[in-house]
Tab-separated table of C-alpha atoms (C1' of nucleotides) in Angstrom:
chain	number	residue	atom	x	y	z
A	27	MET	CA	35.679	-0.051	-17.025
A	28	GLN	CA	35.706	-2.183	-13.929
A	29	LYS	CA	33.627	-5.276	-13.550
A	30	ARG	CA	33.394	-4.379	-9.870
A	31	ASP	CA	32.056	-0.893	-9.770
A	32	ARG	CA	30.674	0.247	-6.467
A	33	GLU	CA	28.886	3.263	-7.871
A	34	ALA	CA	27.367	1.408	-10.786
A	35	THR	CA	26.123	-1.371	-8.538
A	36	ARG	CA	24.707	1.153	-6.102
A	37	ALA	CA	22.958	2.916	-8.957
A	38	ARG	CA	21.476	-0.335	-10.269
A	39	LEU	CA	20.161	-1.193	-6.818
A	40	LEU	CA	18.649	2.256	-6.458
A	41	GLU	CA	16.979	2.024	-9.847
A	42	ALA	CA	15.557	-1.412	-9.171
A	43	ALA	CA	14.335	-0.223	-5.766
A	44	ARG	CA	12.608	2.749	-7.361
A	45	LEU	CA	10.744	0.491	-9.740
A	46	ARG	CA	9.761	-2.117	-7.162
A	47	PHE	CA	8.696	0.332	-4.479
A	48	ALA	CA	6.666	2.289	-7.028
A	49	ARG	CA	4.971	-0.738	-8.530
A	50	GLU	CA	4.308	-2.796	-5.427
A	51	GLY	CA	4.709	-0.542	-2.418
A	52	TYR	CA	7.025	-0.802	0.544
A	53	ASP	CA	5.644	-3.896	2.234
A	54	ALA	CA	5.200	-6.037	-0.853
A	55	THR	CA	8.772	-5.355	-1.927
A	56	SER	CA	11.559	-7.434	-0.387
A	57	VAL	CA	15.239	-6.607	-0.422
A	58	ARG	CA	15.768	-9.927	-2.170
A	59	ASP	CA	13.456	-8.821	-4.977
A	60	ILE	CA	15.469	-5.665	-5.471
A	61	ALA	CA	18.766	-7.530	-5.394
A	62	ARG	CA	17.530	-10.112	-7.886
A	63	ASP	CA	16.411	-7.367	-10.268
A	64	SER	CA	19.864	-5.816	-10.011
A	65	GLY	CA	21.663	-9.108	-10.422
A	66	VAL	CA	23.636	-8.712	-7.221
A	67	ASP	CA	23.576	-10.104	-3.724
A	68	ALA	CA	20.953	-8.849	-1.281
A	69	THR	CA	23.442	-8.077	1.436
A	70	LEU	CA	24.900	-5.258	-0.615
A	71	ILE	CA	21.715	-3.313	0.102
A	72	PHE	CA	22.610	-3.182	3.775
A	73	ARG	CA	26.209	-2.431	3.008
A	74	TYR	CA	25.382	0.467	0.712
A	75	PHE	CA	22.154	1.862	2.148
A	76	GLY	CA	22.047	0.736	5.760
A	77	SER	CA	18.504	-0.601	5.800
A	78	LYS	CA	15.491	-1.222	3.621
A	79	LYS	CA	13.864	1.908	5.021
A	80	GLN	CA	16.802	4.132	4.120
A	81	LEU	CA	16.863	2.685	0.619
A	82	PHE	CA	13.149	3.416	0.329
A	83	ASP	CA	13.656	7.013	1.407
A	84	LEU	CA	16.409	7.471	-1.143
A	85	ALA	CA	14.591	5.677	-3.948
A	86	THR	CA	11.401	7.679	-3.540
A	87	ALA	CA	13.063	11.039	-3.033
A	88	ALA	CA	11.357	13.850	-4.885
A	89	ASP	CA	12.152	14.275	-8.540
A	90	VAL	CA	10.315	17.326	-9.818
A	91	PRO	CA	10.553	17.835	-13.571
A	92	ALA	CA	12.564	20.908	-14.432
A	93	GLY	CA	10.755	23.869	-15.871
A	94	LEU	CA	7.400	23.160	-14.284
A	95	LEU	CA	7.230	26.642	-12.840
A	96	ASP	CA	8.675	28.401	-15.874
A	97	GLY	CA	6.507	29.782	-18.633
A	98	PRO	CA	3.227	31.684	-18.739
A	99	GLN	CA	1.125	31.586	-15.596
A	100	GLU	CA	-2.058	30.795	-17.489
A	101	GLU	CA	-0.458	27.561	-18.665
A	102	LEU	CA	0.730	26.395	-15.230
A	103	VAL	CA	-2.115	23.958	-14.658
A	104	ALA	CA	-1.737	22.588	-18.167
A	105	ARG	CA	1.961	22.028	-17.527
A	106	MET	CA	1.185	20.242	-14.275
A	107	VAL	CA	-1.327	17.955	-15.943
A	108	ARG	CA	1.289	17.156	-18.554
A	109	THR	CA	3.737	16.009	-15.891
A	110	VAL	CA	1.048	13.547	-14.843
A	111	VAL	CA	-0.062	12.427	-18.281
A	112	GLU	CA	2.907	12.754	-20.607
A	113	HIS	CA	6.084	12.829	-18.560
A	114	ASP	CA	8.295	9.769	-18.794
A	115	TRP	CA	7.982	8.082	-15.404
A	116	THR	CA	9.131	4.652	-16.542
A	117	ALA	CA	11.716	4.697	-13.741
A	118	TYR	CA	8.757	4.725	-11.346
A	119	GLY	CA	6.771	2.019	-13.086
A	120	GLY	CA	5.019	4.420	-15.425
A	121	GLU	CA	3.200	6.343	-12.754
A	122	HIS	CA	3.796	9.727	-11.241
A	123	PRO	CA	6.007	9.097	-8.177
A	124	LEU	CA	3.409	10.642	-5.899
A	125	VAL	CA	0.779	8.235	-7.125
A	126	ALA	CA	3.182	5.342	-6.730
A	127	MET	CA	4.095	6.427	-3.233
A	128	LEU	CA	0.436	6.234	-2.216
A	129	ARG	CA	0.867	2.453	-2.239
A	130	SER	CA	3.086	2.869	0.792
A	131	SER	CA	0.767	5.322	2.501
A	132	ALA	CA	0.168	2.963	5.387
A	133	HIS	CA	3.391	4.347	6.853
A	134	GLU	CA	3.141	7.769	8.412
A	135	ASP	CA	6.607	8.632	7.125
A	136	ALA	CA	5.538	8.110	3.537
A	137	ARG	CA	2.346	10.126	4.100
A	138	ARG	CA	4.294	13.048	5.459
A	139	ARG	CA	6.672	12.967	2.520
A	140	ILE	CA	3.740	12.941	0.093
A	141	ARG	CA	2.140	15.848	1.887
A	142	ASP	CA	5.323	17.889	1.893
A	143	GLU	CA	5.878	17.380	-1.792
A	144	VAL	CA	2.288	17.984	-2.843
A	145	CYS	CA	2.258	21.227	-0.903
A	146	ALA	CA	5.702	22.406	-1.968
A	147	THR	CA	5.372	21.586	-5.653
A	148	TYR	CA	1.719	21.993	-6.505
A	149	VAL	CA	-0.378	23.730	-3.854
A	150	ASP	CA	2.106	26.538	-3.230
A	151	ALA	CA	2.384	27.419	-6.893
A	152	LEU	CA	-1.360	27.271	-7.435
A	153	ARG	CA	-2.194	29.314	-4.361
A	154	ASP	CA	-0.347	32.260	-5.808
A	155	LEU	CA	-2.484	32.034	-8.921
A	156	ALA	CA	-5.821	31.790	-7.158
A	157	GLU	CA	-7.479	35.076	-6.422
A	158	GLY	CA	-10.043	35.889	-3.796
A	159	GLU	CA	-10.961	34.486	-0.443
A	160	ASP	CA	-10.067	30.829	0.033
A	161	ALA	CA	-7.101	30.597	-2.310
A	162	GLU	CA	-5.521	27.782	-0.304
A	163	LEU	CA	-8.618	25.601	-0.497
A	164	ARG	CA	-9.006	26.138	-4.224
A	165	ALA	CA	-5.341	25.420	-4.819
A	166	GLU	CA	-5.742	22.155	-2.919
A	167	LEU	CA	-8.906	21.271	-4.819
A	168	LEU	CA	-7.057	21.691	-8.081
A	169	SER	CA	-4.153	19.627	-6.757
A	170	ALA	CA	-6.663	16.982	-5.714
A	171	TRP	CA	-7.943	16.848	-9.265
A	172	MET	CA	-4.515	16.189	-10.683
A	173	VAL	CA	-3.738	13.545	-8.084
A	174	GLY	CA	-7.074	11.936	-8.873
A	175	ILE	CA	-6.367	11.998	-12.599
A	176	GLY	CA	-3.066	10.264	-12.004
A	177	ILE	CA	-4.720	7.597	-9.918
A	178	LEU	CA	-7.645	6.919	-12.212
A	179	ARG	CA	-5.287	6.814	-15.189
A	180	SER	CA	-2.705	4.383	-13.946
A	181	VAL	CA	-3.841	2.690	-10.763
A	182	VAL	CA	-7.549	2.286	-11.387
A	183	ALA	CA	-7.163	2.336	-15.179
A	184	THR	CA	-10.582	3.700	-15.870
A	185	PRO	CA	-11.345	3.170	-19.579
A	186	ALA	CA	-11.330	6.660	-21.081
A	187	LEU	CA	-8.704	8.271	-18.864
A	188	ALA	CA	-6.242	5.425	-19.201
A	189	GLY	CA	-6.027	6.022	-22.921
A	190	ALA	CA	-6.388	9.789	-22.955
A	191	SER	CA	-3.587	12.035	-24.160
A	192	ALA	CA	-2.789	15.434	-22.751
A	193	ALA	CA	-4.401	16.995	-25.818
A	194	ASP	CA	-7.654	15.174	-25.081
A	195	LEU	CA	-7.680	16.732	-21.643
A	196	ASP	CA	-6.744	20.254	-22.719
A	197	PRO	CA	-10.233	21.741	-23.071
A	198	HIS	CA	-11.360	20.267	-19.760
A	199	VAL	CA	-8.204	21.423	-18.021
A	200	ALA	CA	-8.932	24.926	-19.219
A	201	ALA	CA	-12.555	24.755	-18.040
A	202	VAL	CA	-11.832	23.401	-14.573
A	203	ALA	CA	-8.762	25.543	-13.906
A	204	THR	CA	-10.617	28.660	-14.959
A	205	ALA	CA	-13.621	27.740	-12.836
A	206	LEU	CA	-11.559	27.009	-9.733
A	207	LEU	CA	-8.987	29.765	-9.922
A	208	GLY	CA	-11.400	32.486	-11.007
A	209	ARG	CA	-9.195	33.677	-13.858
A	210	PRO	CA	-8.817	32.548	-17.449
A	211	MET	CA	-6.478	29.590	-17.772
A	212	SER	CA	-5.245	27.846	-20.864
A	213	GLY	CA	-5.582	24.104	-21.304
A	214	ALA	CA	-2.690	23.675	-23.696
A	215	VAL	CA	0.991	24.435	-23.414
A	216	ALA	CA	2.105	26.691	-26.249
A	217	PRO	CA	5.406	25.819	-27.961
A	218	ALA	CA	8.287	27.970	-26.808
A	219	GLY	CA	8.390	29.846	-30.103
A	220	GLU	CA	4.887	31.234	-29.723
A	221	ARG	CA	5.473	32.803	-26.332
B	5	MET	CA	-26.321	-14.304	26.315
B	6	GLN	CA	-23.579	-16.731	25.494
B	7	LYS	CA	-19.977	-16.065	26.225
B	8	ARG	CA	-19.179	-18.170	23.196
B	9	ASP	CA	-20.969	-16.611	20.297
B	10	ARG	CA	-19.794	-17.634	16.882
B	11	GLU	CA	-21.577	-14.862	15.034
B	12	ALA	CA	-20.442	-12.157	17.429
B	13	THR	CA	-16.851	-13.326	17.237
B	14	ARG	CA	-17.035	-13.477	13.463
B	15	ALA	CA	-18.458	-9.962	13.383
B	16	ARG	CA	-15.722	-8.640	15.655
B	17	LEU	CA	-13.058	-10.192	13.447
B	18	LEU	CA	-14.665	-8.689	10.360
B	19	GLU	CA	-14.861	-5.275	11.952
B	20	ALA	CA	-11.254	-5.356	13.116
B	21	ALA	CA	-10.171	-6.558	9.687
B	22	ARG	CA	-12.027	-3.700	8.008
B	23	LEU	CA	-10.223	-1.185	10.189
B	24	ARG	CA	-6.785	-2.710	9.835
B	25	PHE	CA	-6.972	-3.296	6.088
B	26	ALA	CA	-8.263	0.246	5.577
B	27	ARG	CA	-5.665	1.889	7.786
B	28	GLU	CA	-2.591	-0.118	6.876
B	29	GLY	CA	-3.318	-1.990	3.679
B	30	TYR	CA	-3.262	-5.702	2.934
B	31	ASP	CA	0.430	-6.436	3.294
B	32	ALA	CA	1.076	-4.430	6.448
B	33	THR	CA	-1.810	-6.170	8.202
B	34	SER	CA	-1.224	-9.592	9.732
B	35	VAL	CA	-3.908	-12.021	10.778
B	36	ARG	CA	-2.422	-11.866	14.260
B	37	ASP	CA	-3.015	-8.117	14.365
B	38	ILE	CA	-6.657	-8.607	13.505
B	39	ALA	CA	-7.058	-11.373	16.056
B	40	ARG	CA	-5.394	-9.319	18.777
B	41	ASP	CA	-7.719	-6.390	18.061
B	42	SER	CA	-10.671	-8.751	18.374
B	43	GLY	CA	-9.350	-10.410	21.513
B	44	VAL	CA	-9.492	-13.896	20.008
B	45	ASP	CA	-7.078	-16.407	18.613
B	46	ALA	CA	-5.698	-15.909	15.127
B	47	THR	CA	-6.622	-19.365	13.964
B	48	LEU	CA	-10.301	-18.516	14.100
B	49	ILE	CA	-9.739	-16.336	11.057
B	50	PHE	CA	-8.963	-19.405	8.998
B	51	ARG	CA	-11.807	-21.331	10.543
B	52	TYR	CA	-14.352	-18.622	9.816
B	53	PHE	CA	-13.077	-17.021	6.629
B	54	GLY	CA	-10.843	-19.604	4.990
B	55	SER	CA	-7.859	-17.378	4.326
B	56	LYS	CA	-6.525	-13.912	4.848
B	57	LYS	CA	-7.381	-13.081	1.251
B	58	GLN	CA	-10.993	-14.140	1.626
B	59	LEU	CA	-11.286	-12.093	4.799
B	60	PHE	CA	-9.861	-9.115	2.919
B	61	ASP	CA	-12.389	-9.496	0.123
B	62	LEU	CA	-15.241	-9.650	2.609
B	63	ALA	CA	-13.983	-6.800	4.759
B	64	THR	CA	-13.512	-4.430	1.844
B	65	ALA	CA	-16.700	-5.346	0.021
B	66	ALA	CA	-18.519	-2.372	-1.433
B	67	ASP	CA	-20.777	-0.460	0.883
B	68	VAL	CA	-22.463	2.259	-1.140
B	69	PRO	CA	-24.494	4.719	0.941
B	70	ALA	CA	-28.181	4.399	0.230
B	71	GLY	CA	-29.895	7.176	-1.619
B	72	LEU	CA	-26.859	8.370	-3.532
B	73	LEU	CA	-28.708	8.158	-6.809
B	74	ASP	CA	-32.021	9.488	-5.484
B	75	GLY	CA	-32.908	13.150	-5.601
B	76	PRO	CA	-32.499	15.911	-8.139
B	77	GLN	CA	-29.964	15.320	-10.893
B	78	GLU	CA	-28.380	18.725	-10.486
B	79	GLU	CA	-27.421	17.766	-6.947
B	80	LEU	CA	-25.842	14.420	-7.822
B	81	VAL	CA	-22.263	15.623	-7.715
B	82	ALA	CA	-22.887	17.443	-4.447
B	83	ARG	CA	-24.297	14.242	-2.957
B	84	MET	CA	-21.262	12.304	-4.122
B	85	VAL	CA	-18.865	14.796	-2.585
B	86	ARG	CA	-20.818	14.509	0.641
B	87	THR	CA	-20.285	10.756	0.764
B	88	VAL	CA	-16.579	11.535	0.641
B	89	VAL	CA	-16.527	14.419	3.083
B	90	GLU	CA	-19.353	13.903	5.547
B	91	HIS	CA	-20.329	10.254	5.548
B	92	ASP	CA	-19.406	8.282	8.652
B	93	TRP	CA	-16.649	5.937	7.534
B	94	THR	CA	-15.219	5.282	10.995
B	95	ALA	CA	-15.539	1.554	10.335
B	96	TYR	CA	-12.974	2.073	7.566
B	97	GLY	CA	-10.582	4.181	9.603
B	98	GLY	CA	-12.316	7.435	8.749
B	99	GLU	CA	-11.663	7.292	5.034
B	100	HIS	CA	-13.838	6.455	2.093
B	101	PRO	CA	-13.383	2.713	1.522
B	102	LEU	CA	-12.165	3.322	-2.011
B	103	VAL	CA	-9.436	5.599	-0.749
B	104	ALA	CA	-8.490	3.072	1.915
B	105	MET	CA	-8.396	0.282	-0.634
B	106	LEU	CA	-5.825	2.212	-2.675
B	107	ARG	CA	-3.311	1.219	0.015
B	108	SER	CA	-3.637	-2.325	-1.242
B	109	SER	CA	-3.453	-1.332	-4.899
B	110	ALA	CA	-0.240	-3.276	-5.401
B	111	HIS	CA	-2.481	-6.304	-5.891
B	112	GLU	CA	-4.214	-6.553	-9.234
B	113	ASP	CA	-7.285	-8.012	-7.550
B	114	ALA	CA	-7.733	-4.950	-5.414
B	115	ARG	CA	-7.188	-2.668	-8.399
B	116	ARG	CA	-9.865	-4.446	-10.361
B	117	ARG	CA	-12.317	-4.171	-7.501
B	118	ILE	CA	-11.623	-0.461	-7.175
B	119	ARG	CA	-12.110	0.026	-10.894
B	120	ASP	CA	-15.375	-1.883	-10.934
B	121	GLU	CA	-16.786	0.092	-8.063
B	122	VAL	CA	-15.628	3.498	-9.288
B	123	CYS	CA	-17.187	2.802	-12.664
B	124	ALA	CA	-20.396	1.264	-11.366
B	125	THR	CA	-21.094	3.803	-8.667
B	126	TYR	CA	-19.674	7.071	-9.914
B	127	VAL	CA	-18.684	7.124	-13.573
B	128	ASP	CA	-21.846	5.445	-14.832
B	129	ALA	CA	-24.134	7.845	-13.032
B	130	LEU	CA	-22.147	10.871	-14.128
B	131	ARG	CA	-21.898	9.808	-17.752
B	132	ASP	CA	-25.654	9.954	-18.066
B	133	LEU	CA	-25.563	13.542	-16.862
B	134	ALA	CA	-22.805	14.725	-19.142
B	135	GLU	CA	-23.937	16.011	-22.491
B	136	GLY	CA	-22.006	16.280	-25.704
B	137	GLU	CA	-19.114	14.447	-27.232
B	138	ASP	CA	-16.776	12.838	-24.706
B	139	ALA	CA	-19.213	12.200	-21.887
B	140	GLU	CA	-17.266	9.202	-20.609
B	141	LEU	CA	-14.032	11.159	-20.295
B	142	ARG	CA	-15.730	14.034	-18.511
B	143	ALA	CA	-17.485	11.652	-16.141
B	144	GLU	CA	-14.147	10.083	-15.306
B	145	LEU	CA	-12.499	13.453	-14.823
B	146	LEU	CA	-15.163	14.375	-12.309
B	147	SER	CA	-14.766	11.028	-10.581
B	148	ALA	CA	-11.026	11.636	-10.492
B	149	TRP	CA	-11.651	14.901	-8.708
B	150	MET	CA	-13.673	13.244	-5.978
B	151	VAL	CA	-11.157	10.476	-5.533
B	152	GLY	CA	-8.430	13.118	-5.316
B	153	ILE	CA	-10.389	15.091	-2.747
B	154	GLY	CA	-10.742	11.985	-0.618
B	155	ILE	CA	-7.032	11.308	-0.833
B	156	LEU	CA	-5.839	14.824	-0.126
B	157	ARG	CA	-8.286	15.069	2.778
B	158	SER	CA	-7.458	11.939	4.671
B	159	VAL	CA	-4.305	10.331	3.324
B	160	VAL	CA	-2.221	13.344	2.495
B	161	ALA	CA	-4.023	15.576	4.994
B	162	THR	CA	-3.384	18.775	3.150
B	163	PRO	CA	-4.079	21.718	5.489
B	164	ALA	CA	-7.211	23.348	4.090
B	165	LEU	CA	-8.942	20.276	2.700
B	166	ALA	CA	-8.408	18.184	5.817
B	167	GLY	CA	-10.471	20.639	7.832
B	168	ALA	CA	-12.986	21.604	5.183
B	169	SER	CA	-16.670	20.811	5.551
B	170	ALA	CA	-19.000	19.931	2.713
B	171	ALA	CA	-20.468	23.423	2.938
B	172	ASP	CA	-17.038	24.936	2.388
B	173	LEU	CA	-16.747	22.943	-0.812
B	174	ASP	CA	-20.260	23.642	-2.115
B	175	PRO	CA	-19.483	26.674	-4.304
B	176	HIS	CA	-16.461	24.995	-5.834
B	177	VAL	CA	-18.367	21.783	-6.415
B	178	ALA	CA	-20.973	23.767	-8.315
B	179	ALA	CA	-18.342	25.552	-10.392
B	180	VAL	CA	-16.358	22.460	-11.356
B	181	ALA	CA	-19.360	20.205	-11.946
B	182	THR	CA	-20.992	22.822	-14.137
B	183	ALA	CA	-17.786	23.407	-16.077
B	184	LEU	CA	-17.167	19.712	-16.698
B	185	LEU	CA	-20.674	18.496	-17.351
B	186	GLY	CA	-21.708	21.459	-19.456
B	187	ARG	CA	-24.971	21.978	-17.584
B	188	PRO	CA	-25.858	23.903	-14.431
B	189	MET	CA	-25.136	21.885	-11.300
B	190	SER	CA	-25.819	22.752	-7.705
B	191	GLY	CA	-23.105	22.602	-5.076
B	192	ALA	CA	-25.402	22.048	-2.117
B	193	VAL	CA	-27.906	19.334	-1.294
B	194	ALA	CA	-31.300	20.819	-0.601
B	195	PRO	CA	-33.239	19.423	2.382
B	196	ALA	CA	-35.936	16.962	1.351
B	197	GLY	CA	-38.709	19.419	2.189
B	198	GLU	CA	-37.605	21.957	-0.406
B	199	ARG	CA	-37.681	19.564	-3.320
C	15	DT	C1'	54.856	-10.769	-8.877
C	16	DC	C1'	53.013	-10.027	-4.687
C	17	DC	C1'	49.729	-8.219	-1.652
C	18	DG	C1'	46.477	-4.933	0.522
C	19	DT	C1'	42.079	-3.351	0.027
C	20	DA	C1'	37.636	-3.125	-1.295
C	21	DA	C1'	33.773	-5.395	-3.974
C	22	DG	C1'	30.945	-9.026	-3.724
C	23	DT	C1'	29.252	-13.845	-1.772
C	24	DC	C1'	27.758	-17.284	1.494
C	25	DA	C1'	25.772	-19.261	5.462
C	26	DT	C1'	22.886	-18.252	8.759
C	27	DC	C1'	20.455	-15.749	12.369
C	28	DG	C1'	16.042	-14.636	15.001
C	29	DA	C1'	11.597	-13.013	14.154
C	30	DA	C1'	7.421	-12.998	11.837
C	31	DC	C1'	4.516	-14.643	8.235
C	32	DG	C1'	0.099	-17.607	6.731
C	33	DC	C1'	-1.687	-21.748	7.784
C	34	DT	C1'	-2.817	-26.687	9.854
C	35	DG	C1'	-4.191	-30.407	12.941
C	36	DA	C1'	-4.587	-32.008	17.521
C	37	DC	C1'	-6.238	-30.618	21.669
C	38	DT	C1'	-9.171	-28.349	25.651
C	39	DT	C1'	-13.160	-25.946	27.243
C	40	DG	C1'	-17.895	-25.040	28.085
C	41	DA	C1'	-22.879	-24.526	26.966
C	42	DG	C1'	-27.049	-27.047	25.961
C	43	DT	C1'	-29.728	-31.552	26.009
C	44	DG	C1'	-31.523	-35.947	27.652
D	28	DC	C1'	-25.097	-36.220	35.829
D	29	DA	C1'	-23.330	-37.775	31.573
D	30	DC	C1'	-22.737	-36.870	26.982
D	31	DT	C1'	-22.197	-34.249	22.624
D	32	DC	C1'	-20.469	-31.040	19.689
D	33	DA	C1'	-19.133	-26.591	18.533
D	34	DA	C1'	-16.137	-22.689	20.148
D	35	DG	C1'	-11.800	-21.583	21.092
D	36	DT	C1'	-6.600	-22.697	22.165
D	37	DC	C1'	-2.017	-24.339	21.380
D	38	DA	C1'	2.204	-25.877	19.414
D	39	DG	C1'	4.312	-26.022	15.442
D	40	DC	C1'	4.606	-26.534	10.320
D	41	DG	C1'	7.256	-24.566	6.230
D	42	DT	C1'	8.415	-20.277	4.402
D	43	DT	C1'	10.104	-15.689	4.028
D	44	DC	C1'	11.450	-11.575	6.065
D	45	DG	C1'	15.379	-7.999	7.296
D	46	DA	C1'	19.816	-8.146	8.902
D	47	DT	C1'	24.772	-9.733	10.322
D	48	DG	C1'	29.507	-11.245	10.036
D	49	DA	C1'	32.890	-14.214	8.182
D	50	DC	C1'	34.531	-15.426	3.945
D	51	DT	C1'	36.284	-15.220	-1.118
D	52	DT	C1'	37.521	-12.809	-5.231
D	53	DA	C1'	39.825	-9.537	-8.120
D	54	DC	C1'	41.678	-4.895	-9.228
D	55	DG	C1'	45.673	-1.787	-8.929
D	56	DG	C1'	49.909	0.044	-6.888
D	57	DA	C1'	54.569	-1.280	-5.341
DNA sequence: TCCGTAAGTCATCGAACGCTGACTTGAGTG
DNA sequence: CACTCAAGTCAGCGTTCGATGACTTACGGA
């Protein structure tokens, strides 16, 4: 094992950048902060990534949990809520990356990336489930709920939601998803064996 | 009418600050930006407001629309959604101030202010409406939905929600509010004459 | 053992940041 | 007209920002 390991250093910088950008947003994060966290010199950021902006783009690139779209349709919303509430996002400061990226939403680039990912990952899948007239709108309203839950949980830290587990939310997930999609939805995710 | 009008200049600075802080967040806004927008010198900001931080606190101070809590209880959620969708927030860059303030959520101060206002204005009122066991959690879940709607509408600009009117949302507001609160809720706000 | 190459450091740049104190301007008063 | 005092300007403080290029260090093949 080398002491000087380009790839390892690059990876450490990327990891530190992910954490900083998620926690504090683009503007409040300096390249010196990231370098200090990684224990290396700040100039390596420019050597390896070109610019702060390019590092940001790389560090906040989408990272959709595998298996979100697998499994029973009636549990899709419950699975999505679980990626917000239970998934291990410690690499992003403990928040869903989309929620974290909202801190940088002053930049149109970041907004567009958020929009693309929200639509591609959540709205598109939900639209197929919604039946009836304005499926798109209802899919977006459900996506809005999950984004809002993520924000109130971690950013705003509202008392009950901050401490709620996915199981606490299950019955309400079922009620809202059923009401919005117009078809019976489950609030819990059944273990693989029971499928 | 004076050309040199302390109060008018102060008001212009405050207005420009409100717009900038809402649109771009605390860090991405410089006092020089605000001064340029107002057509005055940047140093007046320190003369009139003490510091950038104090100006921020003043500019983003809560501004709850009057009459939110008046009117029939079953229309409360519909009224809240209307403050997100229809209220004139042009002074805050066209977004609900809470949504705009999320751009500055890297600062604990701003987070605390958001939490206080969300709880005081929305969660508290909704908790009283919710019946049964976990009223607090359900009130927060409904608040989360409205916050999420505001974000997907203006920040993320998701296709259907960005162009939706309050009337478009009415049926879905009724469905979700009823499902979460466990009591019949109306999606529309009846004109005063019909009460 | 030597030496080329690549990893990592150092000094520093110009611009922009928030903020301060000394200065100039102009409206109102006697 | 002379004077006052507040409104507004200006130059610059010390700091930090993103970024650059010359330099030093150390690994690995010859």
